[in-house]
Amino acid sequence: MQVNGWKIITTINMALIFFIFGITLETSELKQALKGYKTLLLAIVTILFITGLTGFIFINMDFQPMEFGYGLAIFACVPTSLSSGVSLVIQGYGNAALALMMTVATNIIGIFISPLVVTMILASAIKNIQVDAADLVIKLGVSIIIPLVAGKAVREFFKPALQFATTYKVPLYLLNQFQIIMIVWQTLSHSRHELLKQKFYDVVFAIMGAIGQHFFFLLMAMVIAWLAPLFRLRMPESERKAFIIMCAQKSLPTAAVIISYLPSGATEDHTENETEAEVATGSQGLGDLGLVAIPCIVFYVMQVFIDAFLANGWASKYEKRFELVDKYADALAELAKLDPDAPALAHPEDNKAEGAEGVAAAGSEVKMDMAEPSDKALLLGGNLATGGPSDINSLQMTSR
């Protein structure tokens, strides 16, 4: 359903997504994130500009049909994901507060940046395409900013809403995912027959392209994080994890809305989608918009699985370390009695809980304490924090 250029159902779906996001958003978590403001600024530039400009690469790749390349180029320009990225940062013992701030900042700033970058990239590859960037900004603003501010206001000034959001956080999350499915379904509903016409290996190539794009973004984020100290930006481990995950992820709802408002006229591959107005003006469009959305959907699904594997790898380091702590708990207790000033070792579940509450930065503090024990601790128990063989032998000798 469309009224005066507005797709009503899509707008309602987007409004519900960001209203729920606002009503579940805790301001205290955002305050914690301001401690890492340098990493936050670098993430905003990376997500909205550096990865966005890679759209010039993907739009010029030899995809058949060309809509697949357009989809990857558009998806490169959108902000980071709304919920999956933060969950994965928590899972990997990263700075959850900073990850949440990256989500909020890029999705708000992206309202103004993403349409401009998308327009610039599409215009470089599609002759005579007519994209009203200002109209896209207005539509994204109405769909994102107003519901987000309304949801946050309801949370802050209406206590029953706060209790409701806390009690039913999981159902609200599922409702958000349902809205995303609805947006995708509306985009794909008219493209089933067009998709079935495509050759199998062309579809597989588009799927591999979407997966490769995510790995490319992960690699870019890792390289930028590695180079950051050269520019006097010290990035603690917990902040680095948040930076890598959030800079590699992208938001499917925003991409789907942008695609739905782009012209679907003829491309060099298709002319059957061309409207009378486009024939009269000689303008071109993206072709079948459902085909454009397919690589975005593949990217969105695969980013969860790929980044979950990465987060599990990070988490295993902490879990193995604290298996030693649990194994030699009695010996550690004796050490604590001998030297009360020795650094305490937190249990990983405590550290993970802090991350879930938006204070995962404490995890980096625990890591620093473990990596740099006091001189007395070194004399009593060896370099316990490293988890090396000397630690175990020292503990055994102490326990005897």
CSV table of C-alpha atoms in Angstrom, one decimal:
chain,number,residue,atom,x,y,z
A,1,MET,CA,0.0,0.0,0.0
A,2,GLN,CA,1.4,3.4,-1.1
A,3,VAL,CA,0.0,6.8,-0.3
A,4,ASN,CA,1.7,10.0,-1.7
A,5,GLY,CA,4.9,8.1,-2.2
A,6,TRP,CA,4.9,6.6,1.3
A,7,LYS,CA,4.9,2.8,1.7
A,8,ILE,CA,2.6,2.6,4.7
A,9,ILE,CA,3.2,-0.9,5.9
A,10,THR,CA,6.9,-0.7,5.5
A,11,THR,CA,6.9,2.6,7.4
A,12,ILE,CA,4.9,1.1,10.2
A,13,ASN,CA,7.3,-1.9,10.4
A,14,MET,CA,10.3,0.4,10.6
A,15,ALA,CA,8.6,2.6,13.2
A,16,LEU,CA,7.8,-0.4,15.4
A,17,ILE,CA,11.4,-1.6,15.2
A,18,PHE,CA,12.8,1.7,16.4
A,19,PHE,CA,10.1,2.3,18.9
A,20,ILE,CA,10.9,-1.0,20.6
A,21,PHE,CA,14.6,-0.2,20.3
A,22,GLY,CA,14.0,3.1,22.1
A,23,ILE,CA,11.8,1.7,24.8
A,24,THR,CA,14.5,-0.9,25.6
A,25,LEU,CA,17.4,1.5,25.4
A,26,GLU,CA,19.2,2.2,28.8
A,27,THR,CA,20.8,5.6,29.0
A,28,SER,CA,23.2,4.4,31.7
A,29,GLU,CA,24.8,2.1,29.2
A,30,LEU,CA,25.4,5.0,26.8
A,31,LYS,CA,27.2,7.0,29.5
A,32,GLN,CA,29.7,4.2,30.0
A,33,ALA,CA,30.5,4.2,26.3
A,34,LEU,CA,31.6,7.9,26.3
A,35,LYS,CA,34.9,6.7,28.0
A,36,GLY,CA,35.8,5.2,24.6
A,37,TYR,CA,34.8,8.2,22.5
A,38,LYS,CA,37.9,8.0,20.3
A,39,THR,CA,37.0,4.4,19.3
A,40,LEU,CA,33.4,5.5,18.8
A,41,LEU,CA,34.4,8.2,16.4
A,42,LEU,CA,36.6,5.9,14.5
A,43,ALA,CA,33.8,3.3,14.3
A,44,ILE,CA,31.3,5.9,12.9
A,45,VAL,CA,33.8,6.9,10.2
A,46,THR,CA,34.5,3.3,9.4
A,47,ILE,CA,30.9,2.1,9.3
A,48,LEU,CA,29.4,5.0,7.4
A,49,PHE,CA,32.2,6.1,5.1
A,50,ILE,CA,35.1,3.6,4.8
A,51,THR,CA,32.9,0.5,4.3
A,52,GLY,CA,30.3,2.6,2.5
A,53,LEU,CA,32.7,3.6,-0.2
A,54,THR,CA,33.6,0.0,-0.9
A,55,GLY,CA,30.2,0.0,-2.6
A,56,PHE,CA,32.1,1.3,-5.7
A,57,ILE,CA,33.9,-2.0,-5.8
A,58,PHE,CA,30.8,-4.2,-5.5
A,59,ILE,CA,28.7,-2.3,-8.0
A,60,ASN,CA,31.3,-2.8,-10.7
A,61,MET,CA,31.7,-6.6,-10.1
A,62,ASP,CA,30.4,-8.9,-12.9
A,63,PHE,CA,27.2,-10.2,-11.3
A,64,GLN,CA,24.4,-11.6,-13.4
A,65,PRO,CA,21.9,-10.1,-13.1
A,66,MET,CA,23.3,-6.7,-12.2
A,67,GLU,CA,20.8,-6.3,-9.4
A,68,PHE,CA,22.9,-8.6,-7.1
A,69,GLY,CA,25.8,-6.2,-7.4
A,70,TYR,CA,23.5,-3.2,-6.7
A,71,GLY,CA,22.3,-4.9,-3.5
A,72,LEU,CA,25.8,-5.5,-2.2
A,73,ALA,CA,26.7,-1.8,-3.0
A,74,ILE,CA,23.7,-0.5,-1.2
A,75,PHE,CA,24.2,-2.8,1.8
A,76,ALA,CA,27.8,-1.5,2.2
A,77,CYS,CA,26.4,2.0,2.8
A,78,VAL,CA,23.9,1.3,5.6
A,79,PRO,CA,24.6,1.6,9.4
A,80,THR,CA,25.5,-1.3,11.7
A,81,SER,CA,23.0,-3.9,12.9
A,82,LEU,CA,20.5,-3.1,15.7
A,83,SER,CA,20.7,-6.0,18.1
A,84,SER,CA,22.7,-9.0,16.9
A,85,GLY,CA,26.0,-7.1,17.0
A,86,VAL,CA,25.7,-6.0,20.6
A,87,SER,CA,24.7,-9.6,21.6
A,88,LEU,CA,27.8,-11.0,19.9
A,89,VAL,CA,30.0,-8.4,21.6
A,90,ILE,CA,28.7,-9.5,25.0
A,91,GLN,CA,29.2,-13.1,24.0
A,92,GLY,CA,32.9,-12.4,23.2
A,93,TYR,CA,33.5,-10.4,26.5
A,94,GLY,CA,33.7,-7.1,24.6
A,95,ASN,CA,32.6,-3.6,25.6
A,96,ALA,CA,28.8,-3.9,25.2
A,97,ALA,CA,28.2,-0.3,26.2
A,98,LEU,CA,30.4,1.0,23.4
A,99,ALA,CA,28.8,-1.4,20.9
A,100,LEU,CA,25.4,-0.1,21.8
A,101,MET,CA,26.6,3.5,21.4
A,102,MET,CA,27.9,2.6,17.9
A,103,THR,CA,24.5,1.2,17.1
A,104,VAL,CA,22.6,4.3,18.2
A,105,ALA,CA,25.1,6.8,16.7
A,106,THR,CA,25.4,5.2,13.3
A,107,ASN,CA,21.7,4.5,12.8
A,108,ILE,CA,20.9,8.1,13.6
A,109,ILE,CA,23.8,9.7,11.6
A,110,GLY,CA,23.2,7.2,8.8
A,111,ILE,CA,19.8,8.7,8.2
A,112,PHE,CA,21.6,11.7,6.6
A,113,ILE,CA,24.8,9.9,5.3
A,114,SER,CA,23.6,6.6,3.8
A,115,PRO,CA,21.1,8.1,1.2
A,116,LEU,CA,23.9,10.5,-0.1
A,117,VAL,CA,26.5,7.7,-0.4
A,118,VAL,CA,24.0,5.3,-2.0
A,119,THR,CA,23.0,8.0,-4.6
A,120,MET,CA,26.6,8.7,-5.4
A,121,ILE,CA,27.5,5.0,-5.9
A,122,LEU,CA,24.5,4.2,-8.0
A,123,ALA,CA,25.0,7.3,-10.2
A,124,SER,CA,28.5,6.1,-10.9
A,125,ALA,CA,27.3,2.9,-12.5
A,126,ILE,CA,23.7,3.5,-13.7
A,127,LYS,CA,23.2,6.2,-16.4
A,128,ASN,CA,20.4,8.7,-15.9
A,129,ILE,CA,19.2,7.2,-12.6
A,130,GLN,CA,17.1,9.6,-10.7
A,131,VAL,CA,17.3,9.2,-6.9
A,132,ASP,CA,15.9,11.8,-4.6
A,133,ALA,CA,18.3,11.7,-1.7
A,134,ALA,CA,16.4,14.4,0.2
A,135,ASP,CA,13.2,12.4,0.0
A,136,LEU,CA,15.1,9.3,1.3
A,137,VAL,CA,16.4,11.3,4.2
A,138,ILE,CA,12.9,12.4,5.1
A,139,LYS,CA,11.5,8.9,4.9
A,140,LEU,CA,14.3,7.4,7.0
A,141,GLY,CA,14.0,10.2,9.5
A,142,VAL,CA,10.2,9.7,10.0
A,143,SER,CA,10.7,5.9,10.2
A,144,ILE,CA,13.7,6.0,12.6
A,145,ILE,CA,14.2,9.2,14.6
A,146,ILE,CA,10.6,9.9,15.6
A,147,PRO,CA,9.8,6.3,16.8
A,148,LEU,CA,13.2,6.1,18.6
A,149,VAL,CA,12.7,9.4,20.5
A,150,ALA,CA,9.1,8.4,21.3
A,151,GLY,CA,10.2,5.0,22.6
A,152,LYS,CA,12.9,6.5,24.8
A,153,ALA,CA,10.5,9.2,26.1
A,154,VAL,CA,7.9,6.6,27.1
A,155,ARG,CA,10.6,4.6,28.9
A,156,GLU,CA,11.9,7.6,30.8
A,157,PHE,CA,8.5,9.3,31.8
A,158,PHE,CA,6.2,6.3,32.1
A,159,LYS,CA,7.3,3.9,34.7
A,160,PRO,CA,4.9,1.0,33.8
A,161,ALA,CA,6.5,1.1,30.3
A,162,LEU,CA,9.9,0.7,31.8
A,163,GLN,CA,8.7,-2.3,33.9
A,164,PHE,CA,7.1,-3.8,30.8
A,165,ALA,CA,10.2,-3.4,28.7
A,166,THR,CA,12.3,-5.0,31.3
A,167,THR,CA,9.9,-7.9,31.9
A,168,TYR,CA,9.2,-8.7,28.3
A,169,LYS,CA,12.5,-7.9,26.7
A,170,VAL,CA,12.7,-11.2,24.9
A,171,PRO,CA,9.2,-11.1,23.4
A,172,LEU,CA,9.9,-7.5,22.3
A,173,TYR,CA,13.1,-8.7,20.6
A,174,LEU,CA,11.2,-11.4,18.8
A,175,LEU,CA,8.6,-8.8,17.7
A,176,ASN,CA,11.4,-6.7,16.3
A,177,GLN,CA,12.7,-9.7,14.3
A,178,PHE,CA,9.2,-10.3,13.0
A,179,GLN,CA,9.0,-6.7,11.7
A,180,ILE,CA,12.3,-7.3,9.8
A,181,ILE,CA,10.8,-10.5,8.3
A,182,MET,CA,7.8,-8.5,7.2
A,183,ILE,CA,9.9,-5.8,5.5
A,184,VAL,CA,11.9,-8.5,3.7
A,185,TRP,CA,8.8,-10.3,2.7
A,186,GLN,CA,7.3,-7.2,1.2
A,187,THR,CA,10.4,-6.6,-0.8
A,188,LEU,CA,10.6,-10.1,-2.1
A,189,SER,CA,6.9,-10.9,-2.6
A,190,HIS,CA,6.8,-9.7,-6.2
A,191,SER,CA,10.1,-11.2,-7.2
A,192,ARG,CA,9.6,-15.0,-6.7
A,193,HIS,CA,9.1,-15.6,-10.4
A,194,GLU,CA,12.0,-13.4,-11.4
A,195,LEU,CA,14.3,-15.3,-9.0
A,196,LEU,CA,13.3,-18.6,-10.4
A,197,LYS,CA,14.3,-17.4,-13.8
A,198,GLN,CA,17.9,-16.9,-12.7
A,199,LYS,CA,20.6,-19.5,-13.4
A,200,PHE,CA,21.7,-21.5,-10.4
A,201,TYR,CA,25.4,-20.6,-10.5
A,202,ASP,CA,24.5,-16.9,-10.8
A,203,VAL,CA,22.5,-17.1,-7.5
A,204,VAL,CA,25.4,-19.1,-5.9
A,205,PHE,CA,27.9,-16.4,-7.0
A,206,ALA,CA,25.7,-13.7,-5.4
A,207,ILE,CA,25.5,-15.7,-2.2
A,208,MET,CA,29.3,-16.2,-2.1
A,209,GLY,CA,29.7,-12.5,-2.9
A,210,ALA,CA,27.6,-11.5,0.2
A,211,ILE,CA,29.6,-13.9,2.4
A,212,GLY,CA,32.9,-12.6,1.0
A,213,GLN,CA,31.7,-9.0,1.6
A,214,HIS,CA,31.3,-9.7,5.3
A,215,PHE,CA,34.7,-11.3,5.5
A,216,PHE,CA,36.1,-8.3,3.7
A,217,PHE,CA,34.5,-5.9,6.3
A,218,LEU,CA,35.9,-8.0,9.1
A,219,LEU,CA,39.4,-7.9,7.6
A,220,MET,CA,39.1,-4.1,7.1
A,221,ALA,CA,38.0,-3.6,10.8
A,222,MET,CA,40.9,-5.8,12.1
A,223,VAL,CA,43.4,-3.9,10.0
A,224,ILE,CA,42.1,-0.5,11.1
A,225,ALA,CA,42.1,-1.6,14.8
A,226,TRP,CA,45.7,-2.9,14.3
A,227,LEU,CA,46.8,0.4,12.8
A,228,ALA,CA,45.0,2.6,15.3
A,229,PRO,CA,48.0,2.8,17.8
A,230,LEU,CA,50.1,4.3,15.0
A,231,PHE,CA,47.8,7.3,15.2
A,232,ARG,CA,47.9,7.5,19.0
A,233,LEU,CA,44.6,5.7,19.5
A,234,ARG,CA,45.1,3.1,22.2
A,235,MET,CA,42.2,0.6,21.8
A,236,PRO,CA,41.8,-1.7,24.8
A,237,GLU,CA,40.9,-5.3,24.1
A,238,SER,CA,37.2,-5.0,25.0
A,239,GLU,CA,36.9,-1.9,22.8
A,240,ARG,CA,38.7,-3.6,19.9
A,241,LYS,CA,36.3,-6.5,20.0
A,242,ALA,CA,33.3,-4.1,19.9
A,243,PHE,CA,34.9,-2.2,17.0
A,244,ILE,CA,35.6,-5.3,14.9
A,245,ILE,CA,32.1,-6.8,15.3
A,246,MET,CA,30.1,-3.6,14.9
A,247,CYS,CA,32.1,-2.3,11.9
A,248,ALA,CA,31.6,-5.6,10.0
A,249,GLN,CA,27.8,-5.8,10.6
A,250,LYS,CA,25.1,-4.0,8.6
A,251,SER,CA,21.4,-3.2,9.2
A,252,LEU,CA,18.9,-5.1,7.0
A,253,PRO,CA,15.8,-2.9,7.9
A,254,THR,CA,17.5,0.3,6.8
A,255,ALA,CA,18.8,-1.3,3.6
A,256,ALA,CA,15.4,-2.8,2.8
A,257,VAL,CA,13.7,0.6,3.2
A,258,ILE,CA,16.2,2.4,1.0
A,259,ILE,CA,15.8,-0.3,-1.7
A,260,SER,CA,12.0,-0.1,-1.5
A,261,TYR,CA,12.1,3.6,-2.3
A,262,LEU,CA,14.6,3.4,-5.2
A,263,PRO,CA,13.4,3.5,-8.8
A,264,SER,CA,12.8,0.0,-10.2
A,265,GLY,CA,13.0,0.9,-13.8
A,266,ALA,CA,15.0,-0.7,-16.6
A,267,THR,CA,18.6,-1.8,-16.3
A,268,GLU,CA,20.9,-3.0,-19.0
A,269,ASP,CA,19.6,-6.5,-18.2
A,270,HIS,CA,15.9,-5.8,-18.0
A,271,THR,CA,13.4,-3.5,-19.7
A,272,GLU,CA,10.1,-5.1,-18.5
A,273,ASN,CA,10.2,-3.1,-15.2
A,274,GLU,CA,10.4,0.2,-16.9
A,275,THR,CA,7.5,2.6,-16.2
A,276,GLU,CA,6.0,5.0,-18.6
A,277,ALA,CA,7.5,8.0,-16.8
A,278,GLU,CA,10.9,6.4,-17.0
A,279,VAL,CA,10.5,5.7,-20.7
A,280,ALA,CA,9.5,9.3,-21.3
A,281,THR,CA,12.5,10.7,-19.3
A,282,GLY,CA,15.0,8.1,-20.5
A,283,SER,CA,16.0,7.4,-16.9
A,284,GLN,CA,17.1,4.0,-15.6
A,285,GLY,CA,16.5,2.1,-12.4
A,286,LEU,CA,17.8,-0.9,-10.5
A,287,GLY,CA,15.6,-3.4,-12.2
A,288,ASP,CA,13.8,-5.9,-9.9
A,289,LEU,CA,14.1,-4.7,-6.4
A,290,GLY,CA,13.5,-8.1,-4.9
A,291,LEU,CA,16.7,-9.4,-6.6
A,292,VAL,CA,18.5,-6.3,-5.2
A,293,ALA,CA,17.5,-7.3,-1.7
A,294,ILE,CA,18.6,-11.0,-1.9
A,295,PRO,CA,22.4,-10.4,-1.3
A,296,CYS,CA,21.4,-8.1,1.6
A,297,ILE,CA,19.4,-10.9,3.2
A,298,VAL,CA,22.2,-13.4,2.8
A,299,PHE,CA,24.7,-11.0,4.3
A,300,TYR,CA,22.4,-10.3,7.3
A,301,VAL,CA,21.9,-14.0,8.1
A,302,MET,CA,25.5,-15.1,7.6
A,303,GLN,CA,27.0,-12.2,9.6
A,304,VAL,CA,25.3,-13.7,12.7
A,305,PHE,CA,26.9,-17.2,12.2
A,306,ILE,CA,30.3,-15.9,11.2
A,307,ASP,CA,30.6,-13.4,14.0
A,308,ALA,CA,29.3,-15.9,16.5
A,309,PHE,CA,32.2,-18.2,15.6
A,310,LEU,CA,34.6,-15.2,16.2
A,311,ALA,CA,33.0,-14.3,19.5
A,312,ASN,CA,33.1,-17.9,20.7
A,313,GLY,CA,36.9,-17.9,20.0
A,314,TRP,CA,37.4,-14.8,22.1
A,315,ALA,CA,35.3,-16.2,24.9
A,316,SER,CA,37.1,-19.5,25.0
A,317,LYS,CA,40.3,-17.7,26.0
A,318,TYR,CA,38.6,-16.3,29.1
A,319,GLU,CA,36.9,-19.6,29.9
A,320,LYS,CA,40.1,-21.7,29.7
A,321,ARG,CA,41.9,-19.2,31.9
A,322,PHE,CA,39.3,-19.4,34.6
A,323,GLU,CA,39.2,-23.1,34.4
A,324,LEU,CA,42.6,-23.0,36.0
A,325,VAL,CA,41.2,-20.6,38.7
A,326,ASP,CA,38.4,-23.0,39.5
A,327,LYS,CA,40.8,-25.9,39.6
A,328,TYR,CA,43.2,-24.3,42.0
A,329,ALA,CA,40.7,-22.4,44.0
A,330,ASP,CA,42.0,-23.7,47.4
A,331,ALA,CA,45.5,-22.7,46.5
A,332,LEU,CA,44.4,-19.3,45.5
A,333,ALA,CA,42.6,-18.9,48.8
A,334,GLU,CA,45.8,-19.7,50.6
A,335,LEU,CA,47.7,-17.1,48.5
A,336,ALA,CA,45.0,-14.5,49.3
A,337,LYS,CA,45.6,-15.1,53.0
A,338,LEU,CA,49.3,-14.8,52.7
A,339,ASP,CA,49.1,-11.6,50.6
A,340,PRO,CA,45.8,-9.7,50.8
A,341,ASP,CA,47.2,-7.0,48.4
A,342,ALA,CA,47.6,-9.5,45.5
A,343,PRO,CA,45.2,-8.8,42.6
A,344,ALA,CA,41.9,-10.7,42.7
A,345,LEU,CA,40.8,-12.9,39.8
A,346,ALA,CA,37.2,-12.5,38.8
A,347,HIS,CA,35.2,-15.4,37.5
A,348,PRO,CA,34.3,-15.2,33.8
A,349,GLU,CA,30.5,-15.3,34.4
A,350,ASP,CA,30.8,-12.2,36.6
A,351,ASN,CA,32.7,-10.5,33.8
A,352,LYS,CA,30.2,-11.5,31.2
A,353,ALA,CA,27.3,-10.3,33.4
A,354,GLU,CA,29.0,-6.9,33.6
A,355,GLY,CA,29.3,-6.8,29.8
A,356,ALA,CA,25.6,-7.6,29.4
A,357,GLU,CA,24.8,-4.6,31.7
A,358,GLY,CA,26.8,-2.3,29.6
A,359,VAL,CA,30.0,-2.2,31.7
A,360,ALA,CA,32.0,-4.7,29.9
A,361,ALA,CA,34.9,-2.3,30.0
A,362,ALA,CA,35.6,-3.7,33.4
A,363,GLY,CA,36.7,-6.8,31.6
A,364,SER,CA,39.7,-5.0,30.3
A,365,GLU,CA,40.5,-3.9,33.8
A,366,VAL,CA,40.4,-7.4,35.0
A,367,LYS,CA,42.6,-8.5,32.2
A,368,MET,CA,45.2,-5.8,33.0
A,369,ASP,CA,45.3,-6.8,36.7
A,370,MET,CA,45.8,-10.4,35.7
A,371,ALA,CA,48.6,-9.5,33.2
A,372,GLU,CA,50.4,-7.3,35.6
A,373,PRO,CA,50.4,-8.8,39.1
A,374,SER,CA,52.2,-7.2,42.0
A,375,ASP,CA,55.8,-8.0,42.9
A,376,LYS,CA,54.6,-9.9,46.0
A,377,ALA,CA,52.2,-12.0,43.8
A,378,LEU,CA,55.0,-12.8,41.5
A,379,LEU,CA,57.2,-14.0,44.4
A,380,LEU,CA,54.4,-16.0,46.0
A,381,GLY,CA,52.7,-17.6,42.9
A,382,GLY,CA,54.7,-16.8,39.8
A,383,ASN,CA,53.1,-15.2,36.8
A,384,LEU,CA,49.6,-16.5,37.6
A,385,ALA,CA,47.8,-14.3,35.0
A,386,THR,CA,49.5,-15.9,32.1
A,387,GLY,CA,48.2,-19.3,32.7
A,388,GLY,CA,51.6,-20.9,31.9
A,389,PRO,CA,53.2,-24.0,33.3
A,390,SER,CA,55.1,-22.1,35.9
A,391,ASP,CA,51.8,-20.9,37.4
A,392,ILE,CA,50.5,-24.4,38.0
A,393,ASN,CA,53.8,-25.6,39.5
A,394,SER,CA,53.9,-22.6,41.8
A,395,LEU,CA,50.3,-23.3,42.9
A,396,GLN,CA,51.1,-26.9,43.6
A,397,MET,CA,54.1,-26.0,45.7
A,398,THR,CA,52.1,-23.5,47.6
A,399,SER,CA,49.3,-25.9,48.3
A,400,ARG,CA,51.8,-28.4,49.7
